[in-house]
Amino acid sequence: MNLLGHVDSLKSQTSIKFAAFIFISVASFYLGKHWSDGSRQLIFFSRQSPSGTTSSSPSIALSPNLNKEFNVSALIDTPEPPRSAKSEGTWASGSLKAPPPPPEFKIYGIIDENGTMSDKFEIGEFDTDLVENWDNGAEIEAETGKEDVRSTFRVKKFGFCGENMREYIPCLDNVEAIKRLKSTERGERFERHCPEKGKGLNCLVPAPKGYRPPIPWPRSRDEVWFNNVPHTRLVEDKGGQNWISRKGKDKFKFPGGGTQFIHGADQYLNQISKMVPDITFGHHIRVVLDVGCGVASFGAYLMSRNVITMSIAPKDVHENQIQFALERGVPAMAAAFATRRLLYPSQAFDLIHCSRCRINWTRDDGILLLEVNRMLRAGGYFAWAAQPVYKHEEALEEQWEEMLNLTTRLCWNLVKKEGYIAIWQKPLDNSCYLSREAGNSPPLCDQDDDPDNVWYVDLKACISRLPENGYGANVAPWPARLQIPPDRLQSIQIDSYIARKELFMAESKYWNEIVDSYVRALHWKKFQLRNVLDMRASFGGFAAAIIQNQLDAWVLNVVPISGPNTLPVIYDRGLIGVMHDWCEPFDTYPRTYDFLHAAGLFSIERKRCNMSTIMLEMDRILRPGGRVYIRDSLDVMDELEDIAKAMGWRPTLRDTSEGPHASYRILTCDKRHG
């Protein structure tokens, strides 16, 4: 009995062990298959050799189900856990790994109330003043592709203006505005009177018949093509004074003379240097203003002495003086001493020159000479060559006494009077002004008067104060001053996150590297650039790089009113420039610049005015055959390229040195139409 019970007990234990083995084997198979990712295979261990004999060392064999597919996942019920606060807490607690977030849906277009894209929608009310005004004579077509929801704009080709606009200067030829002036006795008609917004230039100013590419510098100093400036009045009026003469049928010749220096500008400049030995041209005297310049022979001959001269004259006092000057390749602008400040900063010029410039300096309490005083650098010189200096007629002697009295009250020192030239020097500081008797006129300007504020600012009958810290007076001699950060850099109102001197040096290095690459890669020295306009000049780094790379060109640096006024720094470097608003036309004749440079201009100014307005003005002042380099952000390039094509330019979009993924591009354009 005991034996039988023991046997039954053994059978029961064996059955349990066998059942457990079967259960564990099945469970292991399904678990292995479930956790396999499809790229792994179940691997079995065996002690049986391939020949069927038993081996003492185990061997490895692949599953016989290799490469066979089983839909095991269908047999396993894996419901998604409920999205409850409790379950979310379980993910957050880290007991289970959180599932990946659903993919982000990128939606383009107009979304309706059901969350789907629709092309049916309504436009609400909008402010028309915020919409860019394209009513400028060109029609715009909007093309919207079904696959690309971005709109592209194409500007139809601009037409040519009438032949009567060949020399049109919009702000100086506004006849209707000039007729409405209450008075013109102080020269108001020679000042800026721009067309109203939306009534400006909407066509391309044509060149005169027979226009030819200009004669290159330095030959152009002495002769230019007749057909480029086909006017003979100056030959008739000034031929006897050695200004200009006709050479055959196709050229004008410039002998280099002037009203007060008929024997030539070189001899005249030598005389000034001998009169005042401290006037060292190309050293301490680098930047000069020539008032009433004629055809700018004074400035033309100073160039060989490393002096750059801003030559100015009113439009049409003598026909096309400024146009002749620029055709020769000499810096010049149409400007007049009348009722407003000139567009140059305080302490800009080392010497200001007037030779028979037909200006009454003593009128209205000397307000015009006070404007000269504002622009003249501390310690700078004023040279006056006129009849009151040397003629002994009663009326002229009276004018001389008035001039002498006024300059004395301005604390100017009469350094030398010889022959028909008188030269004064401005003081270095305010000590003389402050030591005058109380009530002496003209008074010092108020402390809050900014002498560098010049855009549509009326003349003031007061003496502009010199900075107490001596800024502007102590500039280095040329050429060192080109690269030395000037003192007035500290007074410019800019947001600077690093030291200003370092910012100045970085800008200089930046433009020098770029211009150097232009010279090497784009062969700039073959372009015969002469008259260059930098439309957004900052500290003048581009102009300095032109000099550093020894290009035979001069640069007029334009500082837009929409940015900080950096003009004092530009002049302290020994360069020239002017304040301007590019939403208005520029004060120069058509076809007077060979090269226009605009860096970062359009991305700023498009917030204020129409980009096509600026481009049309660029076309007006650019010579046929001239070039334009626009360096700006990608978001303005498509539109600028379309406008360029509409004006008949040949545009090419180029990468910057930063490569194709940079946010900036360079649009280079050639003007081909005449």
XYZ file of C-alpha atoms in Angstrom:
674
model
C 0.000 0.000 0.000
C 2.743 2.356 0.876
C 4.606 1.373 -2.268
C 1.597 2.017 -4.498
C 1.072 5.424 -2.925
C 4.679 6.329 -3.459
C 4.453 5.406 -7.150
C 1.302 7.541 -7.604
C 3.033 10.400 -5.930
C 5.950 10.181 -8.364
C 3.617 10.095 -11.373
C 1.810 13.201 -10.116
C 5.085 15.159 -9.671
C 6.344 14.163 -13.131
C 3.098 15.342 -14.727
C 3.355 18.709 -13.016
C 6.983 19.187 -14.106
C 6.156 18.271 -17.692
C 3.202 20.664 -17.803
C 5.345 23.450 -16.388
C 8.055 22.810 -19.018
C 5.498 22.977 -21.839
C 4.047 26.225 -20.469
C 7.456 27.868 -20.104
C 8.484 26.818 -23.646
C 5.333 28.218 -25.260
C 5.525 31.420 -23.258
C 9.205 31.890 -24.187
C 8.406 31.438 -27.892
C 5.645 34.020 -27.958
C 7.554 36.498 -25.835
C 10.611 36.161 -28.071
C 8.569 36.700 -31.196
C 6.710 39.649 -29.653
C 9.828 41.571 -28.610
C 11.638 40.909 -31.886
C 11.739 44.058 -34.178
C 11.820 42.107 -37.394
C 15.519 42.474 -37.918
C 16.503 40.073 -35.191
C 16.126 36.243 -35.258
C 15.524 33.743 -32.473
C 18.729 31.825 -31.786
C 18.663 28.302 -30.301
C 21.419 26.568 -28.399
C 22.000 22.833 -28.946
C 24.531 20.159 -27.948
C 23.813 18.113 -31.054
C 26.348 18.336 -33.829
C 25.243 18.661 -37.465
C 25.969 14.941 -37.924
C 23.413 14.006 -35.321
C 25.891 13.025 -32.631
C 25.907 14.587 -29.211
C 28.617 17.162 -28.587
C 30.022 18.172 -25.239
C 30.192 21.837 -26.305
C 27.049 23.665 -27.239
C 26.596 24.979 -30.793
C 24.425 27.833 -32.136
C 21.782 27.387 -34.831
C 19.311 29.843 -36.410
C 15.626 29.310 -35.997
C 14.051 27.160 -38.711
C 11.424 29.921 -39.036
C 14.007 32.368 -40.397
C 12.551 34.569 -43.158
C 9.024 33.359 -42.390
C 6.521 36.078 -41.389
C 3.961 35.593 -38.617
C 1.314 38.158 -37.686
C 1.843 37.727 -33.980
C 0.823 41.308 -33.157
C -2.707 40.532 -34.309
C -2.952 37.875 -31.610
C -1.953 40.284 -28.849
C -4.495 42.810 -27.633
C -2.702 46.112 -26.917
C -5.374 48.751 -26.337
C -4.265 52.386 -26.097
C -4.151 53.518 -22.468
C -6.893 55.997 -21.590
C -5.975 59.719 -21.588
C -6.881 60.397 -17.981
C -5.296 62.471 -15.318
C -4.176 59.312 -13.604
C -2.506 57.906 -16.689
C -0.841 61.257 -17.445
C 0.531 61.187 -13.967
C 1.915 57.715 -14.672
C 3.849 59.063 -17.730
C 5.129 61.936 -15.709
C 6.182 59.792 -12.794
C 8.590 57.891 -15.004
C 7.115 54.446 -14.390
C 6.327 54.259 -18.114
C 8.047 55.982 -21.043
C 5.917 58.765 -22.569
C 4.858 58.169 -26.171
C 6.350 60.523 -28.823
C 4.246 63.644 -29.605
C 2.209 63.599 -32.799
C 3.912 65.225 -35.839
C 3.431 69.002 -36.233
C 1.045 69.915 -39.004
C 2.291 72.722 -41.274
C -0.648 74.620 -42.686
C -0.464 77.187 -45.514
C -3.246 79.340 -46.836
C -6.612 80.489 -45.462
C -8.169 78.193 -42.842
C -11.955 78.001 -42.533
C -14.008 77.238 -39.407
C -13.585 73.482 -39.945
C -9.801 73.714 -39.912
C -9.386 73.036 -43.626
C -7.678 75.224 -46.224
C -9.985 77.266 -48.419
C -9.583 79.799 -51.212
C -12.852 81.540 -50.333
C -12.407 84.444 -47.932
C -13.279 88.107 -47.458
C -10.944 91.079 -47.013
C -11.819 93.573 -44.306
C -11.183 97.314 -44.302
C -7.584 98.493 -44.661
C -5.616 101.736 -44.563
C -4.616 102.690 -48.095
C -1.710 104.735 -46.720
C -0.089 101.488 -45.605
C -0.178 100.027 -49.092
C 2.861 100.728 -51.248
C 1.922 103.229 -53.929
C 2.796 101.775 -57.315
C 1.007 104.445 -59.320
C 4.168 105.617 -61.017
C 3.502 105.001 -64.674
C 4.216 101.272 -64.485
C 1.590 98.571 -64.152
C 2.047 95.623 -61.836
C 0.851 92.116 -62.540
C 0.309 89.680 -59.664
C 0.841 86.070 -60.626
C -0.206 83.421 -58.126
C 0.566 79.793 -58.838
C -1.675 77.024 -57.526
C 1.241 75.062 -56.125
C 3.134 78.068 -54.770
C 1.046 80.426 -52.695
C 3.684 83.216 -52.839
C 2.895 86.138 -55.120
C 5.507 87.537 -57.483
C 5.323 91.042 -58.923
C 6.439 92.059 -62.355
C 6.813 95.668 -63.356
C 6.073 96.542 -66.956
C 8.731 98.443 -68.817
C 9.109 102.155 -68.053
C 8.874 104.577 -70.944
C 11.126 107.532 -71.734
C 10.410 111.083 -70.637
C 10.122 113.885 -73.170
C 13.192 115.435 -74.766
C 12.611 118.600 -72.713
C 13.550 116.624 -69.564
C 17.063 115.652 -70.664
C 18.577 117.790 -67.856
C 15.697 117.585 -65.415
C 16.454 118.002 -61.678
C 13.082 117.391 -59.995
C 13.560 119.459 -56.823
C 15.254 122.388 -58.601
C 13.018 122.473 -61.712
C 9.663 122.522 -59.941
C 8.281 125.550 -61.761
C 4.855 125.414 -60.101
C 6.328 125.448 -56.588
C 8.727 128.276 -57.471
C 5.806 130.373 -58.756
C 4.046 129.987 -55.403
C 7.010 131.370 -53.419
C 6.182 134.528 -51.466
C 9.629 135.959 -52.188
C 12.691 135.150 -54.284
C 14.934 138.074 -53.333
C 17.130 135.927 -51.061
C 17.657 133.190 -53.628
C 14.754 130.974 -52.564
C 14.165 129.831 -56.139
C 17.570 128.079 -56.141
C 16.674 125.922 -53.136
C 14.900 122.556 -53.006
C 11.193 122.535 -53.896
C 10.397 118.885 -54.511
C 7.296 117.523 -56.255
C 4.548 116.231 -54.003
C 4.530 112.547 -53.123
C 3.137 110.536 -56.012
C 3.898 113.293 -58.545
C 7.586 112.615 -58.982
C 9.514 111.066 -61.819
C 7.683 108.166 -63.512
C 9.801 107.760 -66.639
C 13.388 107.411 -67.807
C 15.254 110.650 -68.521
C 16.725 110.379 -72.045
C 20.285 111.216 -72.988
C 20.959 113.868 -75.646
C 21.402 112.701 -79.208
C 24.945 111.639 -79.960
C 25.775 110.905 -76.307
C 29.085 109.055 -75.947
C 30.863 107.275 -73.080
C 32.772 109.969 -71.168
C 36.440 110.637 -71.764
C 38.339 108.894 -68.932
C 40.186 110.769 -66.194
C 42.675 112.475 -66.223
C 42.054 113.516 -69.852
C 38.525 114.554 -68.893
C 39.919 117.315 -66.703
C 40.930 119.116 -69.878
C 38.291 118.059 -72.434
C 34.820 116.493 -72.691
C 32.479 115.487 -75.525
C 30.293 118.317 -76.819
C 27.238 116.102 -77.328
C 27.254 115.018 -73.680
C 26.682 118.614 -72.510
C 25.601 120.415 -75.689
C 25.513 124.007 -74.380
C 27.514 126.967 -75.665
C 26.385 129.790 -73.394
C 29.374 129.436 -71.056
C 31.732 129.631 -74.038
C 30.044 132.844 -75.106
C 29.906 134.376 -71.596
C 33.235 133.219 -70.145
C 35.433 132.468 -73.136
C 37.623 135.505 -72.461
C 38.231 134.420 -68.854
C 39.852 131.129 -69.845
C 37.061 128.978 -68.332
C 35.995 126.974 -71.344
C 36.382 126.971 -75.126
C 35.147 124.968 -78.095
C 37.582 122.480 -79.627
C 36.440 121.558 -83.117
C 32.865 120.373 -83.489
C 32.853 117.512 -80.996
C 34.678 118.707 -77.843
C 34.860 121.363 -75.149
C 38.269 122.329 -73.809
C 39.042 123.576 -70.258
C 42.251 125.646 -70.081
C 42.089 125.711 -66.263
C 41.405 129.394 -65.777
C 38.794 131.348 -63.810
C 37.435 134.846 -63.417
C 40.106 135.769 -60.855
C 42.812 133.429 -62.139
C 42.818 133.719 -65.909
C 46.465 132.550 -65.952
C 45.470 129.143 -64.607
C 44.462 127.396 -61.399
C 47.933 126.009 -60.674
C 49.511 129.455 -60.516
C 46.628 130.655 -58.340
C 47.052 127.755 -55.880
C 50.774 128.435 -55.650
C 50.017 132.051 -54.768
C 47.718 131.009 -51.889
C 50.359 128.629 -50.509
C 52.999 131.375 -50.601
C 50.691 133.875 -48.892
C 50.015 131.519 -45.942
C 52.693 128.812 -45.588
C 50.493 126.936 -43.077
C 48.072 126.209 -45.931
C 49.763 122.981 -46.920
C 47.609 121.392 -49.601
C 47.368 117.616 -49.253
C 48.635 117.684 -45.670
C 46.724 119.884 -43.208
C 44.408 121.123 -45.963
C 42.584 118.077 -47.304
C 38.854 118.978 -47.667
C 37.856 122.224 -49.423
C 34.577 123.934 -50.364
C 34.581 126.041 -53.537
C 31.595 128.418 -53.528
C 30.389 129.602 -56.950
C 32.755 127.163 -58.604
C 32.180 127.872 -62.306
C 33.304 124.734 -64.155
C 35.283 123.654 -61.047
C 38.834 124.192 -62.323
C 39.901 125.205 -58.798
C 38.845 121.780 -57.479
C 40.074 119.953 -60.568
C 43.636 121.163 -60.101
C 43.603 120.594 -56.332
C 43.133 116.874 -56.970
C 46.727 116.487 -58.113
C 47.702 117.899 -54.685
C 45.741 115.229 -52.751
C 42.935 117.649 -51.928
C 39.274 116.796 -52.480
C 36.978 119.755 -53.162
C 33.222 120.042 -52.975
C 32.389 122.484 -55.779
C 28.955 124.115 -55.540
C 26.962 126.624 -57.543
C 23.267 127.399 -58.002
C 21.548 125.766 -60.965
C 21.517 127.948 -64.087
C 23.077 131.139 -62.800
C 25.539 130.291 -65.523
C 24.231 127.526 -67.724
C 25.127 123.967 -66.607
C 28.238 124.763 -64.551
C 27.751 121.778 -62.263
C 27.000 119.473 -65.184
C 30.264 120.488 -66.851
C 32.169 119.936 -63.586
C 30.815 116.402 -63.139
C 31.361 115.572 -66.813
C 35.004 116.477 -66.228
C 35.139 114.015 -63.295
C 35.284 116.649 -60.540
C 33.103 116.507 -57.365
C 30.248 119.027 -57.606
C 26.667 119.664 -56.472
C 23.962 122.180 -57.242
C 23.572 124.246 -54.059
C 22.975 127.845 -53.052
C 23.509 130.181 -50.110
C 19.957 131.441 -49.652
C 17.663 130.844 -46.651
C 18.518 127.308 -45.465
C 21.623 125.596 -44.157
C 23.681 123.750 -46.743
C 23.620 119.971 -46.414
C 27.124 119.659 -44.931
C 27.988 119.271 -41.235
C 29.705 121.679 -38.891
C 33.509 121.868 -39.070
C 33.493 120.075 -42.409
C 35.997 122.037 -44.501
C 39.637 122.886 -43.860
C 39.404 125.753 -46.341
C 36.424 127.533 -47.929
C 37.089 129.469 -51.124
C 35.068 132.117 -52.933
C 36.380 133.670 -56.119
C 33.916 136.216 -57.512
C 31.118 133.975 -56.241
C 28.576 136.840 -56.436
C 27.426 136.462 -52.827
C 26.749 139.422 -50.556
C 28.345 138.062 -47.385
C 27.337 140.963 -45.174
C 23.582 141.033 -45.878
C 21.080 140.287 -43.096
C 23.611 140.730 -40.273
C 26.093 138.467 -42.027
C 23.831 135.413 -41.955
C 25.514 133.882 -45.045
C 29.034 134.280 -43.664
C 27.772 132.767 -40.411
C 26.851 129.682 -42.447
C 30.431 129.613 -43.773
C 31.603 129.876 -40.157
C 29.417 126.882 -39.172
C 30.927 124.676 -41.901
C 34.531 125.867 -41.447
C 36.745 123.717 -39.243
C 38.201 125.258 -36.092
C 41.487 126.821 -37.220
C 40.378 126.607 -40.869
C 40.771 129.285 -43.554
C 38.426 131.413 -45.654
C 39.893 132.719 -48.944
C 38.033 135.564 -50.699
C 39.082 136.744 -54.156
C 36.826 139.632 -55.196
C 36.855 143.228 -56.351
C 36.351 144.789 -52.865
C 39.693 143.253 -51.838
C 41.792 145.167 -54.372
C 39.758 147.880 -56.136
C 39.755 151.394 -54.742
C 36.310 152.563 -55.780
C 34.161 154.142 -53.086
C 31.374 151.557 -53.179
C 33.833 148.665 -53.215
C 35.903 150.132 -50.387
C 32.722 150.427 -48.361
C 31.985 146.743 -48.996
C 35.498 145.877 -47.823
C 35.044 147.795 -44.577
C 31.744 146.004 -43.928
C 33.439 142.649 -44.548
C 36.346 143.530 -42.283
C 33.985 144.608 -39.502
C 31.898 141.437 -39.753
C 34.875 139.060 -39.750
C 36.301 140.861 -36.711
C 33.040 140.319 -34.795
C 33.236 136.651 -35.839
C 36.693 136.528 -34.181
C 38.295 135.676 -37.528
C 41.912 136.738 -37.936
C 42.900 138.414 -41.218
C 46.065 136.426 -41.884
C 47.029 137.938 -45.242
C 45.768 140.358 -47.863
C 47.752 140.349 -51.081
C 46.784 141.403 -54.597
C 43.181 140.378 -55.135
C 43.059 137.690 -52.377
C 42.266 138.046 -48.672
C 42.606 135.074 -46.285
C 41.098 134.797 -42.776
C 41.519 132.099 -40.125
C 38.780 130.878 -37.761
C 39.674 130.531 -34.042
C 40.379 127.132 -32.486
C 37.940 127.539 -29.570
C 35.200 129.746 -28.087
C 37.445 131.922 -25.897
C 37.312 134.933 -28.225
C 33.535 134.730 -28.560
C 33.076 134.548 -24.791
C 35.386 137.508 -24.159
C 33.406 139.903 -26.362
C 31.409 142.723 -24.784
C 27.851 141.879 -23.737
C 25.303 142.466 -26.463
C 27.852 142.200 -29.239
C 26.400 140.776 -32.430
C 26.124 138.259 -33.859
C 25.420 136.306 -30.656
C 26.465 132.752 -29.926
C 23.831 130.176 -30.839
C 21.838 128.584 -28.032
C 23.379 125.657 -26.204
C 20.691 123.322 -27.564
C 21.329 124.275 -31.213
C 22.742 121.315 -33.150
C 25.098 122.686 -35.837
C 25.006 119.302 -37.609
C 21.225 119.395 -38.064
C 20.927 120.502 -41.700
C 17.938 118.862 -43.438
C 15.495 121.702 -44.281
C 16.847 123.830 -41.408
C 16.696 127.620 -41.773
C 19.839 129.718 -41.527
C 20.470 131.249 -38.116
C 22.033 134.649 -37.472
C 24.238 133.349 -34.672
C 27.720 131.929 -34.198
C 27.782 128.146 -33.969
C 29.589 127.109 -30.793
C 32.699 124.967 -31.023
C 32.724 121.834 -28.838
C 34.317 122.553 -25.449
C 36.246 119.278 -25.647
C 37.971 120.405 -28.858
C 36.310 117.775 -31.032
C 36.792 118.573 -34.735
C 39.790 120.830 -34.229
C 42.467 118.211 -33.779
C 42.340 116.035 -36.897
C 45.454 114.238 -38.060
C 47.155 115.359 -41.287
C 46.442 113.549 -44.538
C 46.751 110.654 -45.277
C 46.876 109.388 -41.673
C 43.460 110.864 -40.891
C 41.795 108.451 -43.308
C 42.270 105.501 -40.930
C 42.482 107.141 -37.489
C 39.164 107.094 -35.563
C 38.356 110.803 -35.065
C 37.258 112.383 -31.764
C 33.798 113.213 -33.103
C 33.105 109.498 -33.432
C 32.181 109.666 -29.732
C 29.464 112.274 -30.307
C 27.530 110.357 -32.986
C 24.138 109.188 -31.716
C 24.279 105.462 -32.457
C 23.457 102.292 -30.535
C 26.873 100.788 -30.107
C 27.330 97.504 -28.262
C 31.104 97.566 -28.581
C 33.676 100.333 -28.378
C 33.104 102.882 -31.147
C 36.718 102.925 -32.257
C 36.578 99.173 -32.705
C 33.337 99.527 -34.661
C 34.999 102.143 -36.877
C 38.028 99.931 -37.491
C 35.862 96.875 -38.155
C 33.837 98.745 -40.787
C 37.016 99.934 -42.495
C 38.442 96.414 -42.590
C 35.132 94.981 -43.805
C 34.854 97.326 -46.798
C 38.534 97.145 -47.641
C 38.279 93.356 -47.971
C 35.122 93.608 -50.077
C 36.471 96.278 -52.437
C 39.738 94.362 -52.713
C 37.745 91.292 -53.806
C 35.799 93.433 -56.306
C 39.042 94.711 -57.780
C 40.495 91.201 -58.093
C 37.459 89.122 -59.047
C 35.361 91.641 -60.977
C 38.244 93.612 -62.548
C 37.152 97.008 -61.296
C 40.234 98.771 -62.611
C 39.007 98.052 -66.132
C 35.674 99.759 -65.440
C 37.182 103.281 -65.536
C 35.130 104.360 -62.542
C 35.413 108.056 -61.789
C 32.309 109.616 -60.206
C 31.069 107.279 -57.452
C 28.070 107.737 -55.171
C 27.757 105.727 -51.948
C 24.063 105.962 -51.111
C 24.352 104.811 -47.470
C 27.847 105.648 -46.381
C 27.934 105.106 -42.589
C 31.513 106.053 -41.567
C 32.783 106.249 -45.153
C 34.451 102.825 -45.122
C 33.585 102.125 -48.752
C 35.116 105.430 -49.915
C 38.227 104.801 -47.815
C 38.583 101.360 -49.412
C 38.420 102.941 -52.883
C 41.423 105.077 -51.899
C 43.248 102.174 -50.246
C 42.871 100.101 -53.426
C 44.263 102.987 -55.511
C 41.257 103.295 -57.794
C 41.303 106.547 -59.745
C 37.876 107.601 -58.479
C 36.297 109.940 -55.941
C 33.265 109.102 -53.780
C 30.404 111.307 -52.655
C 29.231 109.788 -49.365
C 25.501 110.189 -48.754
C 24.182 109.865 -45.202
C 20.405 109.211 -45.261
C 18.278 111.153 -42.782
C 16.649 107.857 -41.751
C 19.831 106.812 -39.904
C 22.440 108.332 -37.576
C 24.227 111.465 -38.755
C 27.772 110.220 -39.351
C 28.775 113.076 -41.670
C 31.167 114.715 -39.149
C 33.170 111.477 -39.007
C 33.291 111.271 -42.815
C 34.723 114.789 -43.096
C 37.163 114.228 -40.241
C 38.529 111.274 -42.246
C 39.296 113.599 -45.160
C 36.318 112.546 -47.279
C 33.290 114.465 -48.575
C 29.584 113.784 -48.209
C 26.094 115.185 -47.918
C 22.889 114.606 -45.970
C 19.930 113.380 -48.036
C 16.500 111.762 -47.910
C 16.253 109.075 -50.615
C 12.481 109.410 -50.650
C 13.224 112.689 -52.503
C 15.317 113.381 -55.637
C 19.007 114.237 -55.415
C 20.488 117.643 -56.289
C 22.477 116.764 -59.379
C 22.034 116.709 -63.143
C 21.120 113.520 -65.009
C 23.942 111.182 -66.129
C 26.527 112.499 -63.663
C 27.703 109.314 -61.865
C 29.532 106.276 -63.227
C 28.845 104.014 -60.272
C 26.168 103.838 -57.555
C 26.689 101.773 -54.417
C 23.834 100.947 -52.017
C 24.472 98.702 -49.001
C 21.460 97.933 -46.823
C 19.571 100.949 -48.162
C 16.386 99.455 -49.577
C 15.503 97.198 -46.669
C 15.368 100.364 -44.529
C 13.910 102.938 -46.915
C 11.115 100.700 -48.241
C 9.367 101.310 -44.913
C 9.230 105.008 -45.797
C 8.795 105.196 -49.559
C 8.388 103.266 -52.788
C 11.491 101.373 -53.914
C 10.743 102.127 -57.564
C 10.922 105.856 -56.742
C 14.498 105.437 -55.530
C 15.418 103.219 -58.475
C 14.082 105.730 -61.003
C 16.145 108.448 -59.337
C 19.198 106.200 -59.545
C 18.565 105.742 -63.262
C 18.300 109.521 -63.715
C 21.688 110.295 -62.178
C 23.528 107.255 -63.629
C 25.382 107.514 -66.925
C 24.515 105.166 -69.799
C 27.046 102.374 -69.403
C 27.214 103.014 -65.661
C 27.010 100.335 -62.985
C 25.040 99.764 -59.789
C 25.891 97.447 -56.871
C 23.057 96.848 -54.421
C 24.030 94.820 -51.351
C 20.897 93.994 -49.369
C 18.685 91.339 -47.785
C 17.004 88.597 -49.795
C 13.466 89.839 -49.186
C 13.966 92.934 -51.376
C 15.968 91.392 -54.196
C 13.141 89.964 -56.317
C 11.359 93.295 -56.484
C 14.540 95.267 -57.147
C 15.488 92.882 -59.932
C 12.074 93.310 -61.580
C 12.297 97.119 -61.354
C 15.825 97.032 -62.812
C 14.599 95.007 -65.784
C 11.670 97.386 -66.269
C 14.134 100.291 -66.518
C 16.194 98.515 -69.162
C 19.073 97.642 -66.860
C 20.830 94.300 -67.046
C 20.717 92.828 -63.504
C 22.666 89.877 -62.118
C 22.080 88.417 -58.647
C 25.270 87.253 -56.952
C 26.136 85.536 -53.666
C 28.178 87.386 -51.082
C 31.442 85.962 -49.791
C 29.403 84.263 -47.059
C 28.004 81.822 -49.610
C 24.610 80.853 -51.033
C 22.964 80.384 -47.629
C 23.631 83.927 -46.420
C 20.705 86.287 -45.835
C 22.267 88.926 -48.119
C 22.863 89.041 -51.869
C 24.509 91.460 -54.296
C 22.478 92.750 -57.237
C 24.838 94.094 -59.902
C 23.269 96.088 -62.724
C 24.465 97.665 -65.960
C 22.597 100.610 -67.437
C 22.520 100.101 -71.184
C 19.954 102.581 -72.485
C 20.947 106.074 -73.546
